[in-house]
Amino acid sequence: MTTLEAQLQQKNAQLAAIREISRAIAEAQDLNDTLDLITRRTTEVMHVESCSIYLYNPTHDKLVLAATTGLNKSGIGEFYLPHGAGLTGWAAEHRQVVAVTNAFQDVRFYRILGSGESKFPSLMAMPLVSRDRVIGAANVQTEARHDFSEDEIELFRFITELAATALEKAQLVHAAVVREMHHRVKNNLQTIAMLLRLQMDQEKKLAPHDILNETINRVLSIATVHEILSEAGVDKAGALDLIRRMSNTISNNMLNPAANITITVSGDNIELPSQRATSLALVANELLQNALEHGMAGRTEGAITIKLTGDKGRLRLTVADDGRGLPENFEMNAHLGLGLEIVRTSVVEDMGGTFQLGPNPRGVGTLAQITLPR
Ligand SMILES: Nc1ncnc2c1ncn2[C@@H]1O[C@H](COP(=O)(O)OP(=O)(O)OP(=O)(O)O)[C@@H](O)[C@H]1O
Ligand SMILES: [Mg+2]
């Protein structure tokens, strides 16, 4: 290979790394993934043995190791540089590049015990500045003594400028996600408290065992939403997946294995924001429990069909059973138990939808219908 070809190949590799780091900026979701990607790609493209990123912790005014390819990884989140300490701390404090062939002989050198740094004599450090704020510093280190060239300094400067933006964005996303999680946990605990309170006010006296069983099913429906959210990693859950899993949980909990009762779930997997998905799961849970508890009471055979459909404007959920049907002269308001109260409150009051419960037009059993604006 000619020198020119070699140089071209190197430039191509550098461009690819820069492109990848730019993409990370656009897609920055998870802080750790972003850190990991930047340090790995920088190590490769700069032909160094280590790339580390320290993030500034304003509470303790220090730079904390956040990612590294060459240092002792167990020090991530632990190793730190006090304000201005070390060559990397100096780079952050002075907002300037530092490039030295023998770091150990530099008066600014600061040893982090156990970091594994002693095998890297040469070091280049850059501040990470985003929107005129120092958010941290990054360095690269080599095992063999190395004079960093102007070219290398320019490349590293370019990468760290991109990285600073990516990291700031990922940090912001991270903070927002954590806040959202707390908010969601709080909402769910309130929902559970509300369910328990409603249950306490019930006139109907159930055996403690039954009360607990119902409550367990309600809590499990909420858990199902979070199970799906944790897998998807987003704030949206597919409503059909949700209902399907909820119905699996319920049937495992409530169905007598000897009975031949089938539960079919079909329709469109409509994406819903987490709050709405939680409400819908609770509602579907109540309707399914009723179909099993009342419709199928004392039966060994039966079919329950759950359907979810949606068009632009509305979402429609139906739960049909071919069971023994509603009690004679059933009137929703007069016979409202806790279950239907939950359905009515969430659907009509909270989500502005409609709820109907009546005889199944197919002749036997009961049909519950819900529509929700989207
Ligand atoms: N699918 C159904 N088939 C037959 N009867 C039903 C059906 N769904 C509801 N019902 C009737 O409506 C009543 C009220 O239901 P609701 O869910 O509000 O209370 P519950 O199921 O009795 O108690 P909870 O849900 O609080 O444990 C039920 O007791 C039952 O008589
Ligand atoms: Mg019920």
PDB file of N, CA, C and O and ligand atoms in Angstrom, residues 204 214 218 286 290-291 293-295 321 325-327 330 335-340 357 366, ligand 1:
ATOM      1  N   LYS A 204     -70.092  -4.663  50.327  1.00  0.00           N
ATOM      2  CA  LYS A 204     -70.036  -6.113  50.175  1.00  0.00           C
ATOM      3  C   LYS A 204     -68.854  -6.681  50.969  1.00  0.00           C
ATOM      4  O   LYS A 204     -67.727  -6.212  50.835  1.00  0.00           O
ATOM      5  N   GLU A 214     -58.149 -10.281  44.431  1.00  0.00           N
ATOM      6  CA  GLU A 214     -58.553  -9.208  43.514  1.00  0.00           C
ATOM      7  C   GLU A 214     -57.498  -8.121  43.469  1.00  0.00           C
ATOM      8  O   GLU A 214     -57.165  -7.596  42.410  1.00  0.00           O
ATOM      9  N   ARG A 218     -55.163  -6.616  40.372  1.00  0.00           N
ATOM     10  CA  ARG A 218     -55.110  -5.196  39.987  1.00  0.00           C
ATOM     11  C   ARG A 218     -53.675  -4.700  39.958  1.00  0.00           C
ATOM     12  O   ARG A 218     -53.250  -4.011  39.033  1.00  0.00           O
ATOM     13  N   GLU A 286     -60.564  -5.458  34.990  1.00  0.00           N
ATOM     14  CA  GLU A 286     -61.851  -5.546  35.705  1.00  0.00           C
ATOM     15  C   GLU A 286     -62.894  -6.273  34.873  1.00  0.00           C
ATOM     16  O   GLU A 286     -63.651  -7.103  35.385  1.00  0.00           O
ATOM     17  N   ASN A 290     -64.634  -9.821  35.767  1.00  0.00           N
ATOM     18  CA  ASN A 290     -66.079  -9.989  35.874  1.00  0.00           C
ATOM     19  C   ASN A 290     -66.574 -11.126  35.003  1.00  0.00           C
ATOM     20  O   ASN A 290     -67.414 -11.929  35.425  1.00  0.00           O
ATOM     21  N   ALA A 291     -66.064 -11.164  33.762  1.00  0.00           N
ATOM     22  CA  ALA A 291     -66.496 -12.221  32.858  1.00  0.00           C
ATOM     23  C   ALA A 291     -66.186 -13.588  33.465  1.00  0.00           C
ATOM     24  O   ALA A 291     -66.995 -14.511  33.390  1.00  0.00           O
ATOM     25  N   GLU A 293     -65.510 -14.233  36.825  1.00  0.00           N
ATOM     26  CA  GLU A 293     -66.098 -14.423  38.151  1.00  0.00           C
ATOM     27  C   GLU A 293     -67.616 -14.596  38.106  1.00  0.00           C
ATOM     28  O   GLU A 293     -68.182 -15.402  38.828  1.00  0.00           O
ATOM     29  N   HIS A 294     -68.241 -13.737  37.274  1.00  0.00           N
ATOM     30  CA  HIS A 294     -69.712 -13.762  37.239  1.00  0.00           C
ATOM     31  C   HIS A 294     -70.234 -14.536  36.040  1.00  0.00           C
ATOM     32  O   HIS A 294     -71.059 -15.423  36.185  1.00  0.00           O
ATOM     33  N   GLY A 295     -69.730 -14.176  34.841  1.00  0.00           N
ATOM     34  CA  GLY A 295     -70.210 -14.844  33.629  1.00  0.00           C
ATOM     35  C   GLY A 295     -69.968 -16.345  33.690  1.00  0.00           C
ATOM     36  O   GLY A 295     -70.860 -17.143  33.416  1.00  0.00           O
ATOM     37  N   ASP A 321     -68.600 -12.317  26.758  1.00  0.00           N
ATOM     38  CA  ASP A 321     -68.547 -13.702  27.262  1.00  0.00           C
ATOM     39  C   ASP A 321     -69.842 -14.406  26.909  1.00  0.00           C
ATOM     40  O   ASP A 321     -70.857 -13.758  26.622  1.00  0.00           O
ATOM     41  N   GLY A 325     -74.822 -14.402  31.875  1.00  0.00           N
ATOM     42  CA  GLY A 325     -75.484 -13.114  31.666  1.00  0.00           C
ATOM     43  C   GLY A 325     -75.655 -12.304  32.942  1.00  0.00           C
ATOM     44  O   GLY A 325     -75.433 -12.806  34.049  1.00  0.00           O
ATOM     45  N   LEU A 326     -76.046 -11.061  32.763  1.00  0.00           N
ATOM     46  CA  LEU A 326     -76.217 -10.160  33.909  1.00  0.00           C
ATOM     47  C   LEU A 326     -77.414 -10.595  34.733  1.00  0.00           C
ATOM     48  O   LEU A 326     -78.340 -11.225  34.202  1.00  0.00           O
ATOM     49  N   PRO A 327     -77.416 -10.258  35.999  1.00  0.00           N
ATOM     50  CA  PRO A 327     -78.588 -10.608  36.819  1.00  0.00           C
ATOM     51  C   PRO A 327     -79.844  -9.956  36.245  1.00  0.00           C
ATOM     52  O   PRO A 327     -79.753  -8.949  35.558  1.00  0.00           O
ATOM     53  N   PHE A 330     -80.904  -6.032  35.862  1.00  0.00           N
ATOM     54  CA  PHE A 330     -79.615  -5.409  36.192  1.00  0.00           C
ATOM     55  C   PHE A 330     -79.619  -3.952  35.769  1.00  0.00           C
ATOM     56  O   PHE A 330     -80.002  -3.590  34.667  1.00  0.00           O
ATOM     57  N   HIS A 335     -76.175  -1.602  40.601  1.00  0.00           N
ATOM     58  CA  HIS A 335     -75.368  -2.791  40.897  1.00  0.00           C
ATOM     59  C   HIS A 335     -73.869  -2.542  40.835  1.00  0.00           C
ATOM     60  O   HIS A 335     -73.088  -3.468  40.745  1.00  0.00           O
ATOM     61  N   LEU A 336     -73.534  -1.275  40.837  1.00  0.00           N
ATOM     62  CA  LEU A 336     -72.135  -0.931  40.688  1.00  0.00           C
ATOM     63  C   LEU A 336     -71.287  -1.446  41.850  1.00  0.00           C
ATOM     64  O   LEU A 336     -71.471  -1.048  42.985  1.00  0.00           O
ATOM     65  N   GLY A 337     -70.401  -2.361  41.542  1.00  0.00           N
ATOM     66  CA  GLY A 337     -69.437  -2.783  42.555  1.00  0.00           C
ATOM     67  C   GLY A 337     -68.163  -1.984  42.363  1.00  0.00           C
ATOM     68  O   GLY A 337     -68.112  -1.049  41.554  1.00  0.00           O
ATOM     69  N   LEU A 338     -67.120  -2.385  43.054  1.00  0.00           N
ATOM     70  CA  LEU A 338     -65.856  -1.661  42.924  1.00  0.00           C
ATOM     71  C   LEU A 338     -65.296  -1.782  41.507  1.00  0.00           C
ATOM     72  O   LEU A 338     -64.787  -0.837  40.935  1.00  0.00           O
ATOM     73  N   GLY A 339     -65.432  -2.981  40.928  1.00  0.00           N
ATOM     74  CA  GLY A 339     -64.876  -3.218  39.600  1.00  0.00           C
ATOM     75  C   GLY A 339     -65.451  -2.269  38.562  1.00  0.00           C
ATOM     76  O   GLY A 339     -64.714  -1.566  37.858  1.00  0.00           O
ATOM     77  N   LEU A 340     -66.788  -2.230  38.494  1.00  0.00           N
ATOM     78  CA  LEU A 340     -67.410  -1.375  37.489  1.00  0.00           C
ATOM     79  C   LEU A 340     -67.207   0.096  37.824  1.00  0.00           C
ATOM     80  O   LEU A 340     -67.160   0.944  36.935  1.00  0.00           O
ATOM     81  N   LEU A 357     -72.607  -1.669  29.347  1.00  0.00           N
ATOM     82  CA  LEU A 357     -72.597  -3.078  29.738  1.00  0.00           C
ATOM     83  C   LEU A 357     -73.994  -3.605  29.506  1.00  0.00           C
ATOM     84  O   LEU A 357     -74.961  -3.018  29.983  1.00  0.00           O
ATOM     85  N   THR A 366     -72.701 -11.722  28.233  1.00  0.00           N
ATOM     86  CA  THR A 366     -72.632 -10.286  28.480  1.00  0.00           C
ATOM     87  C   THR A 366     -71.621  -9.639  27.540  1.00  0.00           C
ATOM     88  O   THR A 366     -70.625 -10.262  27.163  1.00  0.00           O
TER      89      THR A 366
HETATM   90  N1  LIG B   1     -69.663 -10.477  32.619  1.00  0.00           N
HETATM   91  C1  LIG B   1     -70.615 -10.470  33.569  1.00  0.00           C
HETATM   92  N2  LIG B   1     -71.492 -11.473  33.634  1.00  0.00           N
HETATM   93  C2  LIG B   1     -72.448 -11.492  34.585  1.00  0.00           C
HETATM   94  N3  LIG B   1     -72.599 -10.536  35.512  1.00  0.00           N
HETATM   95  C3  LIG B   1     -71.761  -9.503  35.507  1.00  0.00           C
HETATM   96  C4  LIG B   1     -70.725  -9.401  34.530  1.00  0.00           C
HETATM   97  N4  LIG B   1     -70.063  -8.251  34.754  1.00  0.00           N
HETATM   98  C5  LIG B   1     -70.632  -7.669  35.818  1.00  0.00           C
HETATM   99  N5  LIG B   1     -71.657  -8.396  36.270  1.00  0.00           N
HETATM  100  C6  LIG B   1     -72.553  -8.051  37.406  1.00  0.00           C
HETATM  101  O1  LIG B   1     -72.278  -6.709  37.797  1.00  0.00           O
HETATM  102  C7  LIG B   1     -71.991  -6.655  39.171  1.00  0.00           C
HETATM  103  C8  LIG B   1     -71.063  -5.537  39.477  1.00  0.00           C
HETATM  104  O2  LIG B   1     -69.749  -5.808  38.987  1.00  0.00           O
HETATM  105  P1  LIG B   1     -68.512  -5.141  39.657  1.00  0.00           P
HETATM  106  O3  LIG B   1     -67.297  -5.532  38.918  1.00  0.00           O
HETATM  107  O4  LIG B   1     -68.772  -3.714  39.771  1.00  0.00           O
HETATM  108  O5  LIG B   1     -68.481  -5.746  41.093  1.00  0.00           O
HETATM  109  P2  LIG B   1     -68.066  -7.176  41.570  1.00  0.00           P
HETATM  110  O6  LIG B   1     -67.417  -7.890  40.431  1.00  0.00           O
HETATM  111  O7  LIG B   1     -69.255  -7.820  42.186  1.00  0.00           O
HETATM  112  O8  LIG B   1     -67.023  -6.868  42.659  1.00  0.00           O
HETATM  113  P3  LIG B   1     -65.525  -6.385  42.462  1.00  0.00           P
HETATM  114  O9  LIG B   1     -65.316  -6.196  40.992  1.00  0.00           O
HETATM  115  O10 LIG B   1     -65.431  -5.149  43.193  1.00  0.00           O
HETATM  116  O11 LIG B   1     -64.740  -7.458  43.014  1.00  0.00           O
HETATM  117  C9  LIG B   1     -71.479  -8.007  39.506  1.00  0.00           C
HETATM  118  O12 LIG B   1     -71.637  -8.325  40.853  1.00  0.00           O
HETATM  119  C10 LIG B   1     -72.306  -8.915  38.610  1.00  0.00           C
HETATM  120  O13 LIG B   1     -73.547  -9.200  39.180  1.00  0.00           O
END
